[in-house]
Amino acid sequence: MSTNRTPHRGARLALAAAITVAAALTAPVSQAAPATGGKPSPGAPGLGDPLFPLDGNGGYRVDRYYLDFDWQAPKTPFEAATTIRATSTQALSRFNLDFAGNTLHAVTVNGSKAGASREGDELTVTPKTPIRKGSSFTVRVTYTADPSQTRHRDDAIEDYGWIPTPDGTVVYPQPNGARMIFPADDHPSRRAPITFRISTPSDRTAVANGKLVSRVEAPGGRVRWTYDSEQPLSTQLVQLAVGKFRLVDGEGPGGLPLRDVVPEALVEPTAEYRKLTPDHVKWLEERLGPYPFNRYGVLVGDTDLGVALETQTLSLVPKADLLGTKVDAERNLVHELTHQWFGNSVALESWSDLWVSEGHARFYERLYSEANGGDSFEAAMKTAYAAHDQWRKDFGAPAEPTEPNLFKRMRYDGSALVLYALREQVGDATFQRIERAWVSGFQGRTASTRDFVDLESKVAGEDLEGFLRPWLYGSKTPPMPGHPDWVVDPVT
């Protein structure tokens, strides 16, 4: 996610969350057999994340989501169904899904009606027959989706959930707004592929993460769009949008398929900056290695949103970012593209690891911008250094955020400063080896701050924990290697 602002953007940052989609599950499933491998017990209602303890769920692993949405019009409720194929990791008497808002109709497990109760964001499902450990099972939840539902945070995200546009909708699921769109195992460490099937009026286009599989005309002047995410993704990275869009195809380095999704009136006004994507991919590949997914594109948000979002393979970029200056546009475009390596391909193990994702996105955004007409990277880092003790007091150290301060400035420039200090400490050549080792070694996996520190030390050939721990966790900002003249401002 990028928090850069353009002169054409209002002071308010807005980010809305969600995710949506669709599919009918046609493959056969087997009934759960009597529990073996231990007495059935409830799956945990959360993963115990330090910031969001009830996010995610225990006792099972999602193998695929199938999302079926019968979208009608902006801000208009519509019928939806989510089918989840999962594998139990314990003998289950019941289990939870993260699900907020929306009118619940029915829940089945392996085709049989299941008990269902809701408390807060927790949907507790009690199957007719306990589920044995290691068995596959299928959950289907039918409900009415409400595309006007949002929540609010007092940090860079502000509003998240469903975001209406003049002729449709986009979604902002970060940090945990996917549950407003569909029942899910809603934590960044939990990844699964998604099949989206969205029905729309014939004058609207639906888009989602991944590949368009089919577009089929349906009765009543409707069209059914089917997308496959192709690779697993975290729920916070889901995107689904409906509107009067034009799909603009292109090609990136090595034949990488590019697909921009643009409101009709914004196709020409945004074309100049959107056409820079191949250059951005090439520049990042030279530093990080091959782009980690099968395709990429930009979804232009026809809203007053102030924040871009790195939804997997289809970054959501507010129109204001693409109607302002080239420097501001490229900063945000490179920031969200960098996330495809950091945060998307290599996912967060916990929300406390957000500094790795946002710090890298800001680091490469500023590095690119300096070489393409933007401000000095070193000057920006010197400014961040001066404010770092104050940010530590106000927002927590880079790897020790609190829930209210998760998306505050420390996770952006403050975390990029940690990477800048690392590069100053080990040298540019070793730093580049660390970066490539990280994105290649953990591609398609989750990883933590601990993993990052261990890998840095291994690649550098020296124990870097003593150097990095004060930067990541200390209450005071350490001296900057190579810059003895840099001074931290007094804390107020």
Coordinates of C-alpha atoms in Angstrom, one line a residue:
M1 CA 0.0 0.0 0.0
S2 CA 1.2 3.5 -0.8
T3 CA 0.4 6.6 1.2
N4 CA 1.9 9.1 -1.2
R5 CA -0.3 12.1 -2.0
T6 CA -0.5 14.2 -5.2
P7 CA -1.4 17.9 -5.3
H8 CA -4.7 16.8 -6.9
R9 CA -5.6 14.6 -4.0
G10 CA -7.6 15.6 -0.9
A11 CA -6.1 15.5 2.5
R12 CA -8.0 12.4 3.5
L13 CA -6.6 9.0 2.9
A14 CA -9.2 6.4 2.2
L15 CA -8.9 2.7 1.9
A16 CA -11.6 0.2 1.7
A17 CA -11.5 -3.4 2.1
A18 CA -13.1 -6.4 0.8
I19 CA -13.0 -9.2 -1.6
T20 CA -15.5 -10.8 -3.7
V21 CA -16.2 -13.4 -6.2
A22 CA -17.7 -16.5 -7.2
A23 CA -18.1 -20.1 -8.3
A24 CA -20.2 -23.2 -8.3
L25 CA -18.4 -26.2 -7.0
T26 CA -19.1 -29.2 -9.2
A27 CA -16.5 -31.8 -8.3
P28 CA -17.7 -34.5 -5.9
V29 CA -16.9 -34.5 -2.3
S30 CA -17.0 -37.2 0.3
Q31 CA -18.9 -37.2 3.6
A32 CA -16.7 -36.7 6.7
A33 CA -16.1 -40.0 8.4
P34 CA -16.2 -40.4 12.1
A35 CA -13.3 -38.6 13.8
T36 CA -10.0 -40.5 14.1
G37 CA -6.6 -39.4 15.3
G38 CA -8.0 -38.0 18.6
K39 CA -11.3 -36.9 20.1
P40 CA -13.0 -34.1 18.0
S41 CA -12.5 -30.7 19.5
P42 CA -13.3 -27.1 18.4
G43 CA -10.8 -25.4 16.0
A44 CA -9.3 -22.2 17.5
P45 CA -11.3 -19.1 16.7
G46 CA -8.1 -17.2 15.9
L47 CA -4.4 -17.6 15.2
G48 CA -3.3 -15.4 18.1
D49 CA -1.7 -12.7 16.0
P50 CA -0.3 -10.1 18.5
L51 CA -2.2 -7.3 16.8
F52 CA -5.4 -9.2 15.7
P53 CA -5.7 -12.3 17.9
L54 CA -9.0 -13.5 16.4
D55 CA -7.9 -13.1 12.8
G56 CA -7.6 -16.4 11.0
N57 CA -8.7 -19.8 12.3
G58 CA -7.4 -23.0 13.6
G59 CA -8.1 -26.7 12.8
Y60 CA -8.1 -26.6 9.0
R61 CA -6.3 -25.3 5.9
V62 CA -8.2 -23.7 3.0
D63 CA -7.4 -25.4 -0.3
R64 CA -9.5 -23.2 -2.5
Y65 CA -12.3 -20.5 -2.3
Y66 CA -15.1 -20.5 -4.8
L67 CA -16.9 -17.1 -4.8
D68 CA -20.3 -16.7 -6.5
F69 CA -21.6 -13.1 -6.7
D70 CA -24.8 -11.9 -8.4
W71 CA -23.9 -8.2 -8.5
Q72 CA -26.7 -5.8 -9.2
A73 CA -25.8 -2.1 -8.9
P74 CA -23.7 0.3 -6.7
K75 CA -24.6 0.2 -3.1
T76 CA -27.3 -2.4 -3.8
P77 CA -27.4 -5.7 -1.8
F78 CA -27.1 -8.9 -3.9
E79 CA -27.1 -12.6 -3.4
A80 CA -23.8 -14.4 -2.8
A81 CA -22.4 -17.8 -2.0
T82 CA -18.9 -18.8 -0.9
T83 CA -17.8 -22.4 -1.2
I84 CA -14.6 -23.4 0.6
R85 CA -12.7 -26.6 0.1
A86 CA -10.5 -27.3 3.1
T87 CA -8.4 -30.0 4.8
S88 CA -8.7 -30.5 8.5
T89 CA -5.5 -30.4 10.6
Q90 CA -7.2 -31.8 13.7
A91 CA -10.3 -33.8 14.4
L92 CA -13.0 -31.1 14.4
S93 CA -16.2 -30.9 16.4
R94 CA -16.7 -27.4 15.1
F95 CA -14.7 -24.6 13.4
N96 CA -14.8 -20.9 12.7
L97 CA -14.8 -18.6 9.7
D98 CA -14.1 -14.9 9.8
F99 CA -17.3 -13.2 8.6
A100 CA -18.5 -9.7 9.2
G101 CA -21.8 -8.1 8.2
N102 CA -24.0 -9.3 5.4
T103 CA -27.2 -11.3 6.0
L104 CA -26.5 -15.0 6.6
H105 CA -28.9 -17.5 5.0
A106 CA -27.5 -21.0 5.4
V107 CA -24.4 -23.1 6.0
T108 CA -23.7 -26.6 4.8
V109 CA -20.8 -29.0 5.4
N110 CA -20.4 -31.7 2.7
G111 CA -23.9 -31.0 1.6
S112 CA -25.6 -31.4 5.0
K113 CA -27.1 -28.5 6.9
A114 CA -24.7 -27.4 9.7
G115 CA -25.2 -25.4 12.8
A116 CA -24.1 -21.8 12.6
S117 CA -23.8 -19.0 15.1
R118 CA -22.3 -15.6 15.0
E119 CA -20.5 -13.4 17.6
G120 CA -18.7 -10.4 16.4
D121 CA -16.6 -11.3 13.3
E122 CA -16.7 -15.0 14.2
L123 CA -19.0 -17.5 12.4
T124 CA -18.9 -20.8 14.3
V125 CA -19.9 -23.8 12.1
T126 CA -20.9 -27.1 13.7
P127 CA -21.1 -29.9 11.1
K128 CA -23.7 -32.7 11.4
T129 CA -20.8 -35.2 11.7
P130 CA -17.4 -34.5 13.3
I131 CA -14.6 -34.1 10.8
R132 CA -11.7 -36.5 11.1
K133 CA -8.1 -35.2 11.1
G134 CA -6.6 -35.0 7.6
S135 CA -9.8 -35.3 5.7
S136 CA -11.1 -33.0 2.9
F137 CA -14.4 -31.2 3.5
T138 CA -16.5 -28.6 1.7
V139 CA -18.3 -25.7 3.4
R140 CA -20.9 -23.6 1.6
V141 CA -22.2 -20.3 3.0
T142 CA -25.1 -18.4 1.3
Y143 CA -25.8 -14.8 2.3
T144 CA -26.8 -11.4 1.0
A145 CA -23.7 -9.2 0.4
D146 CA -23.9 -5.5 1.1
P147 CA -21.6 -3.5 -1.2
S148 CA -22.0 -0.3 0.9
Q149 CA -20.4 -1.8 4.0
T150 CA -17.2 -0.2 5.3
R151 CA -15.2 0.2 8.4
H152 CA -12.8 2.9 9.6
R153 CA -9.2 3.0 11.0
D154 CA -7.4 6.1 12.4
D155 CA -4.2 5.5 10.3
A156 CA -3.3 5.6 6.6
I157 CA -6.1 3.2 5.7
E158 CA -9.0 5.1 7.2
D159 CA -12.1 3.6 5.4
Y160 CA -11.9 0.1 4.1
G161 CA -14.3 -2.5 2.7
W162 CA -16.6 -2.0 -0.3
I163 CA -16.0 1.3 -2.2
P164 CA -18.6 2.5 -4.6
T165 CA -17.7 4.1 -7.9
P166 CA -20.1 6.1 -10.2
D167 CA -21.1 2.9 -12.1
G168 CA -19.8 0.0 -9.9
T169 CA -17.6 -0.9 -7.1
V170 CA -14.0 -1.7 -6.1
V171 CA -12.8 -3.3 -2.9
Y172 CA -10.1 -2.5 -0.3
P173 CA -9.6 -5.6 1.9
Q174 CA -6.5 -4.4 3.9
P175 CA -6.0 -5.2 6.7
N176 CA -8.8 -7.5 7.5
G177 CA -11.8 -6.4 5.5
A178 CA -12.1 -9.5 3.3
R179 CA -14.5 -10.8 5.9
M180 CA -17.0 -8.1 4.9
I181 CA -17.0 -9.6 1.4
F182 CA -17.0 -13.3 2.1
P183 CA -16.4 -15.8 4.9
A184 CA -12.7 -16.6 5.1
D185 CA -9.6 -17.6 7.0
D186 CA -8.7 -13.9 7.1
H187 CA -5.1 -13.5 8.0
P188 CA -2.1 -12.6 5.7
S189 CA -0.3 -15.9 6.5
R190 CA -3.2 -17.9 5.2
R191 CA -3.1 -18.2 1.4
A192 CA -5.3 -20.1 -1.0
P193 CA -6.2 -19.9 -4.7
I194 CA -9.6 -18.3 -5.5
T195 CA -12.1 -18.9 -8.3
F196 CA -14.3 -15.9 -8.9
R197 CA -17.6 -16.1 -10.8
I198 CA -19.4 -12.8 -10.9
S199 CA -22.7 -12.1 -12.7
T200 CA -23.3 -8.5 -13.8
P201 CA -25.6 -6.5 -16.1
S202 CA -24.5 -6.7 -19.7
D203 CA -23.3 -3.1 -19.7
R204 CA -20.8 -3.8 -16.9
T205 CA -17.4 -5.5 -16.8
A206 CA -16.3 -7.6 -13.8
V207 CA -12.6 -8.0 -13.0
A208 CA -10.6 -9.9 -10.4
N209 CA -7.2 -11.2 -9.5
G210 CA -5.5 -13.5 -12.0
K211 CA -6.8 -14.8 -15.4
L212 CA -10.1 -14.3 -17.2
V213 CA -11.3 -17.8 -17.8
S214 CA -14.6 -17.1 -19.5
R215 CA -17.2 -14.5 -20.3
V216 CA -20.6 -16.1 -20.9
E217 CA -24.0 -14.4 -21.6
A218 CA -26.7 -15.4 -19.1
P219 CA -30.5 -15.0 -19.1
G220 CA -32.1 -11.7 -18.3
G221 CA -29.4 -9.6 -20.0
R222 CA -26.7 -10.7 -17.7
V223 CA -23.1 -11.7 -18.2
R224 CA -21.1 -14.2 -16.1
W225 CA -17.4 -13.5 -15.7
T226 CA -15.1 -16.3 -14.3
Y227 CA -11.6 -15.5 -13.1
D228 CA -8.9 -17.8 -11.6
S229 CA -6.3 -16.3 -9.3
E230 CA -3.8 -18.9 -10.6
Q231 CA -1.6 -18.7 -7.6
P232 CA -2.6 -18.7 -3.9
L233 CA -3.1 -15.3 -2.3
S234 CA -3.8 -13.8 1.1
T235 CA -7.3 -12.5 1.7
Q236 CA -6.0 -8.9 2.2
L237 CA -4.8 -9.0 -1.4
V238 CA -8.1 -9.9 -3.1
Q239 CA -9.5 -7.6 -5.7
L240 CA -12.9 -7.6 -7.4
A241 CA -14.3 -4.6 -9.3
V242 CA -17.4 -4.0 -11.4
G243 CA -17.9 -1.0 -13.7
K244 CA -18.0 0.4 -17.2
F245 CA -14.4 -0.6 -17.8
R246 CA -12.1 -0.9 -20.8
L247 CA -9.6 -3.7 -20.6
V248 CA -6.3 -2.5 -22.1
D249 CA -3.9 -5.3 -22.9
G250 CA -0.1 -4.9 -23.2
E251 CA 3.1 -6.8 -22.9
G252 CA 6.0 -6.5 -20.3
P253 CA 9.5 -7.9 -20.3
G254 CA 9.8 -11.4 -21.5
G255 CA 6.3 -11.4 -22.9
L256 CA 4.7 -10.8 -19.4
P257 CA 0.9 -10.3 -20.1
L258 CA -0.2 -6.9 -18.9
R259 CA -3.9 -5.9 -18.4
D260 CA -5.0 -2.5 -17.2
V261 CA -8.6 -2.0 -16.1
V262 CA -9.7 1.5 -16.8
P263 CA -13.0 3.4 -16.6
E264 CA -14.0 4.5 -20.1
A265 CA -13.6 8.2 -19.4
L266 CA -10.1 7.7 -17.9
V267 CA -8.5 5.6 -20.6
E268 CA -6.8 8.4 -22.5
P269 CA -6.1 10.7 -19.6
T270 CA -4.2 7.9 -17.7
A271 CA -2.5 6.3 -20.7
E272 CA 0.8 8.1 -20.5
Y273 CA 1.7 6.9 -17.0
R274 CA 0.1 3.4 -17.4
K275 CA 2.3 2.8 -20.4
L276 CA 5.4 3.0 -18.1
T277 CA 4.6 -0.3 -16.4
P278 CA 7.0 -2.3 -18.7
D279 CA 9.8 0.0 -17.7
H280 CA 9.0 -0.4 -14.1
V281 CA 8.9 -4.2 -14.3
K282 CA 12.2 -4.2 -16.1
W283 CA 13.8 -1.9 -13.5
L284 CA 12.7 -4.0 -10.6
E285 CA 13.6 -7.3 -12.3
E286 CA 17.2 -6.0 -12.7
R287 CA 17.3 -5.7 -8.9
L288 CA 15.1 -8.4 -7.6
G289 CA 14.9 -11.1 -10.2
P290 CA 12.0 -12.3 -12.3
Y291 CA 8.5 -11.0 -11.6
P292 CA 6.8 -13.6 -9.5
F293 CA 3.4 -14.0 -11.0
N294 CA 1.9 -14.9 -14.4
R295 CA 0.5 -11.4 -15.2
Y296 CA 0.1 -7.9 -13.9
G297 CA -2.0 -4.8 -14.4
V298 CA -3.3 -1.5 -12.9
L299 CA -6.9 -1.0 -11.9
V300 CA -7.7 2.7 -12.1
G301 CA -10.0 3.6 -9.2
D302 CA -12.7 6.1 -10.2
T303 CA -13.1 7.3 -6.6
D304 CA -11.8 9.9 -4.2
L305 CA -9.6 7.3 -2.5
G306 CA -6.2 8.7 -1.3
V307 CA -4.4 5.4 -1.1
A308 CA -3.2 2.8 -3.6
L309 CA -3.3 -0.9 -2.8
E310 CA -1.2 -3.9 -3.9
T311 CA -4.0 -6.3 -4.7
Q312 CA -2.3 -9.3 -6.2
T313 CA -1.5 -9.1 -10.0
L314 CA -3.9 -6.1 -10.2
S315 CA -2.9 -3.1 -8.2
L316 CA -5.6 -0.6 -7.4
V317 CA -4.4 2.9 -8.1
P318 CA -6.6 6.0 -7.5
K319 CA -7.3 8.1 -10.5
A320 CA -5.7 11.1 -8.8
D321 CA -2.3 9.3 -8.9
L322 CA -2.5 9.0 -12.6
L323 CA -3.8 12.5 -13.4
G324 CA -1.0 14.4 -11.5
T325 CA 2.7 14.7 -12.0
K326 CA 4.9 12.0 -13.5
V327 CA 7.1 11.8 -10.4
D328 CA 4.1 11.3 -8.1
A329 CA 2.5 8.8 -10.4
E330 CA 5.6 6.7 -10.8
R331 CA 6.3 6.7 -7.1
N332 CA 2.9 5.0 -6.4
L333 CA 3.1 2.7 -9.5
V334 CA 6.5 1.4 -8.5
H335 CA 5.5 1.1 -4.8
E336 CA 2.5 -1.2 -5.6
L337 CA 4.5 -3.1 -8.2
T338 CA 7.3 -3.7 -5.6
H339 CA 4.7 -5.3 -3.3
Q340 CA 4.2 -8.1 -5.8
W341 CA 7.6 -9.4 -4.6
F342 CA 7.4 -8.1 -1.0
G343 CA 4.1 -8.9 0.7
N344 CA 2.4 -10.8 -2.1
S345 CA 4.8 -13.4 -3.4
V346 CA 6.5 -13.5 0.0
A347 CA 3.6 -13.1 2.4
L348 CA 3.6 -11.8 6.0
E349 CA 3.7 -14.4 8.8
S350 CA 2.2 -11.9 11.2
W351 CA 1.1 -8.2 11.0
S352 CA 4.2 -7.3 13.0
D353 CA 6.1 -8.2 9.9
L354 CA 4.4 -5.4 7.9
W355 CA 7.6 -3.3 8.0
V356 CA 9.3 -5.8 5.6
S357 CA 6.6 -5.3 3.0
E358 CA 6.0 -1.6 3.3
G359 CA 9.6 -0.8 4.0
H360 CA 10.8 -2.5 0.8
A361 CA 8.0 -0.9 -1.3
R362 CA 9.0 2.6 0.0
F363 CA 12.7 1.8 -0.4
Y364 CA 12.5 0.9 -4.1
E365 CA 9.9 3.6 -4.8
R366 CA 12.3 6.3 -3.5
L367 CA 15.3 4.7 -5.2
Y368 CA 13.5 4.7 -8.6
S369 CA 12.2 8.2 -8.1
E370 CA 15.6 9.6 -7.4
A371 CA 16.9 8.3 -10.7
N372 CA 13.8 9.6 -12.6
G373 CA 13.3 13.2 -11.5
G374 CA 12.3 12.8 -7.9
D375 CA 13.8 13.9 -4.6
S376 CA 17.1 12.7 -3.3
F377 CA 16.8 9.3 -1.6
E378 CA 19.6 10.1 0.9
A379 CA 17.9 13.4 1.8
A380 CA 14.6 11.6 2.4
M381 CA 16.3 9.1 4.6
K382 CA 18.2 11.8 6.6
T383 CA 14.8 13.4 7.2
A384 CA 13.4 10.1 8.4
Y385 CA 16.4 9.5 10.6
A386 CA 15.8 12.9 12.4
A387 CA 12.2 11.9 13.1
H388 CA 12.8 8.3 14.0
D389 CA 12.9 8.6 17.8
Q390 CA 9.6 10.5 17.7
W391 CA 8.0 7.9 15.5
R392 CA 9.3 5.1 17.8
K393 CA 7.5 6.9 20.7
D394 CA 4.3 7.6 18.8
F395 CA 3.9 4.5 16.5
G396 CA 6.2 1.8 18.0
A397 CA 9.5 0.5 16.6
P398 CA 9.4 -0.7 13.0
A399 CA 8.8 -4.4 13.9
E400 CA 6.8 -3.6 17.1
P401 CA 3.6 -1.8 15.9
T402 CA 0.5 -1.6 17.9
E403 CA -2.9 -2.3 16.2
P404 CA -4.0 1.4 16.1
N405 CA -0.6 2.5 14.7
L406 CA 0.0 -0.3 12.2
F407 CA -0.2 1.8 9.1
K408 CA 1.5 4.9 10.4
R409 CA 4.6 6.5 8.9
M410 CA 7.0 4.3 10.8
R411 CA 6.0 1.3 8.6
Y412 CA 6.8 3.3 5.5
D413 CA 9.8 5.8 5.5
G414 CA 10.7 4.6 9.0
S415 CA 11.1 1.0 7.8
A416 CA 12.8 2.0 4.5
L417 CA 15.3 3.6 6.8
V418 CA 16.1 0.2 8.4
L419 CA 16.9 -1.2 4.9
Y420 CA 18.9 1.9 4.1
A421 CA 21.0 1.4 7.3
L422 CA 21.5 -2.3 6.4
R423 CA 22.8 -1.4 2.9
E424 CA 25.1 1.2 4.5
Q425 CA 26.4 -1.5 6.9
V426 CA 27.0 -4.4 4.5
G427 CA 27.6 -2.6 1.2
D428 CA 25.4 -2.4 -1.9
A429 CA 26.7 -5.7 -3.5
T430 CA 25.9 -7.7 -0.4
F431 CA 22.6 -5.9 0.1
Q432 CA 21.5 -6.9 -3.5
R433 CA 22.4 -10.5 -2.8
I434 CA 20.3 -10.4 0.3
E435 CA 17.3 -9.0 -1.6
R436 CA 17.5 -11.6 -4.4
A437 CA 17.9 -14.4 -1.9
W438 CA 14.8 -13.3 0.0
V439 CA 12.5 -13.0 -2.9
S440 CA 13.7 -16.3 -4.5
G441 CA 14.1 -18.3 -1.3
F442 CA 10.7 -17.5 0.1
Q443 CA 8.7 -17.1 -3.2
G444 CA 5.2 -18.4 -2.7
R445 CA 5.7 -18.7 1.0
T446 CA 5.2 -16.8 4.2
A447 CA 8.1 -15.4 6.1
S448 CA 8.8 -13.4 9.3
T449 CA 11.1 -10.8 10.6
R450 CA 13.1 -13.6 12.2
D451 CA 13.5 -15.2 8.8
F452 CA 14.7 -11.9 7.3
V453 CA 17.4 -11.4 10.0
D454 CA 18.6 -15.0 9.7
L455 CA 18.8 -14.8 5.9
E456 CA 20.7 -11.5 6.0
S457 CA 23.3 -13.0 8.3
K458 CA 23.7 -16.1 6.2
V459 CA 24.1 -14.1 2.9
A460 CA 26.4 -11.5 4.5
G461 CA 28.5 -14.1 6.2
E462 CA 28.3 -12.4 9.6
D463 CA 25.8 -12.3 12.5
L464 CA 23.7 -9.2 11.9
E465 CA 21.2 -9.7 14.7
G466 CA 23.2 -7.4 17.0
F467 CA 23.1 -4.7 14.4
L468 CA 19.4 -5.1 13.3
R469 CA 17.7 -5.7 16.7
P470 CA 18.1 -2.1 17.9
W471 CA 16.9 -0.8 14.6
L472 CA 13.8 -3.0 14.6
Y473 CA 12.9 -3.1 18.3
G474 CA 14.8 -0.5 20.2
S475 CA 13.3 2.6 21.8
K476 CA 16.2 4.7 20.5
T477 CA 17.5 5.0 16.9
P478 CA 21.0 3.6 16.5
P479 CA 23.8 5.6 14.7
M480 CA 23.6 5.5 11.0
P481 CA 26.6 3.7 9.4
G482 CA 28.6 6.0 7.2
H483 CA 26.8 9.1 8.4
P484 CA 28.2 10.2 11.8
D485 CA 26.8 13.7 11.2
W486 CA 23.2 12.5 11.1
V487 CA 21.3 13.6 14.2
V488 CA 18.0 12.4 15.7
D489 CA 15.7 15.2 16.8
P490 CA 14.7 15.4 20.5
V491 CA 11.4 13.6 21.4
T492 CA 8.6 15.8 22.5

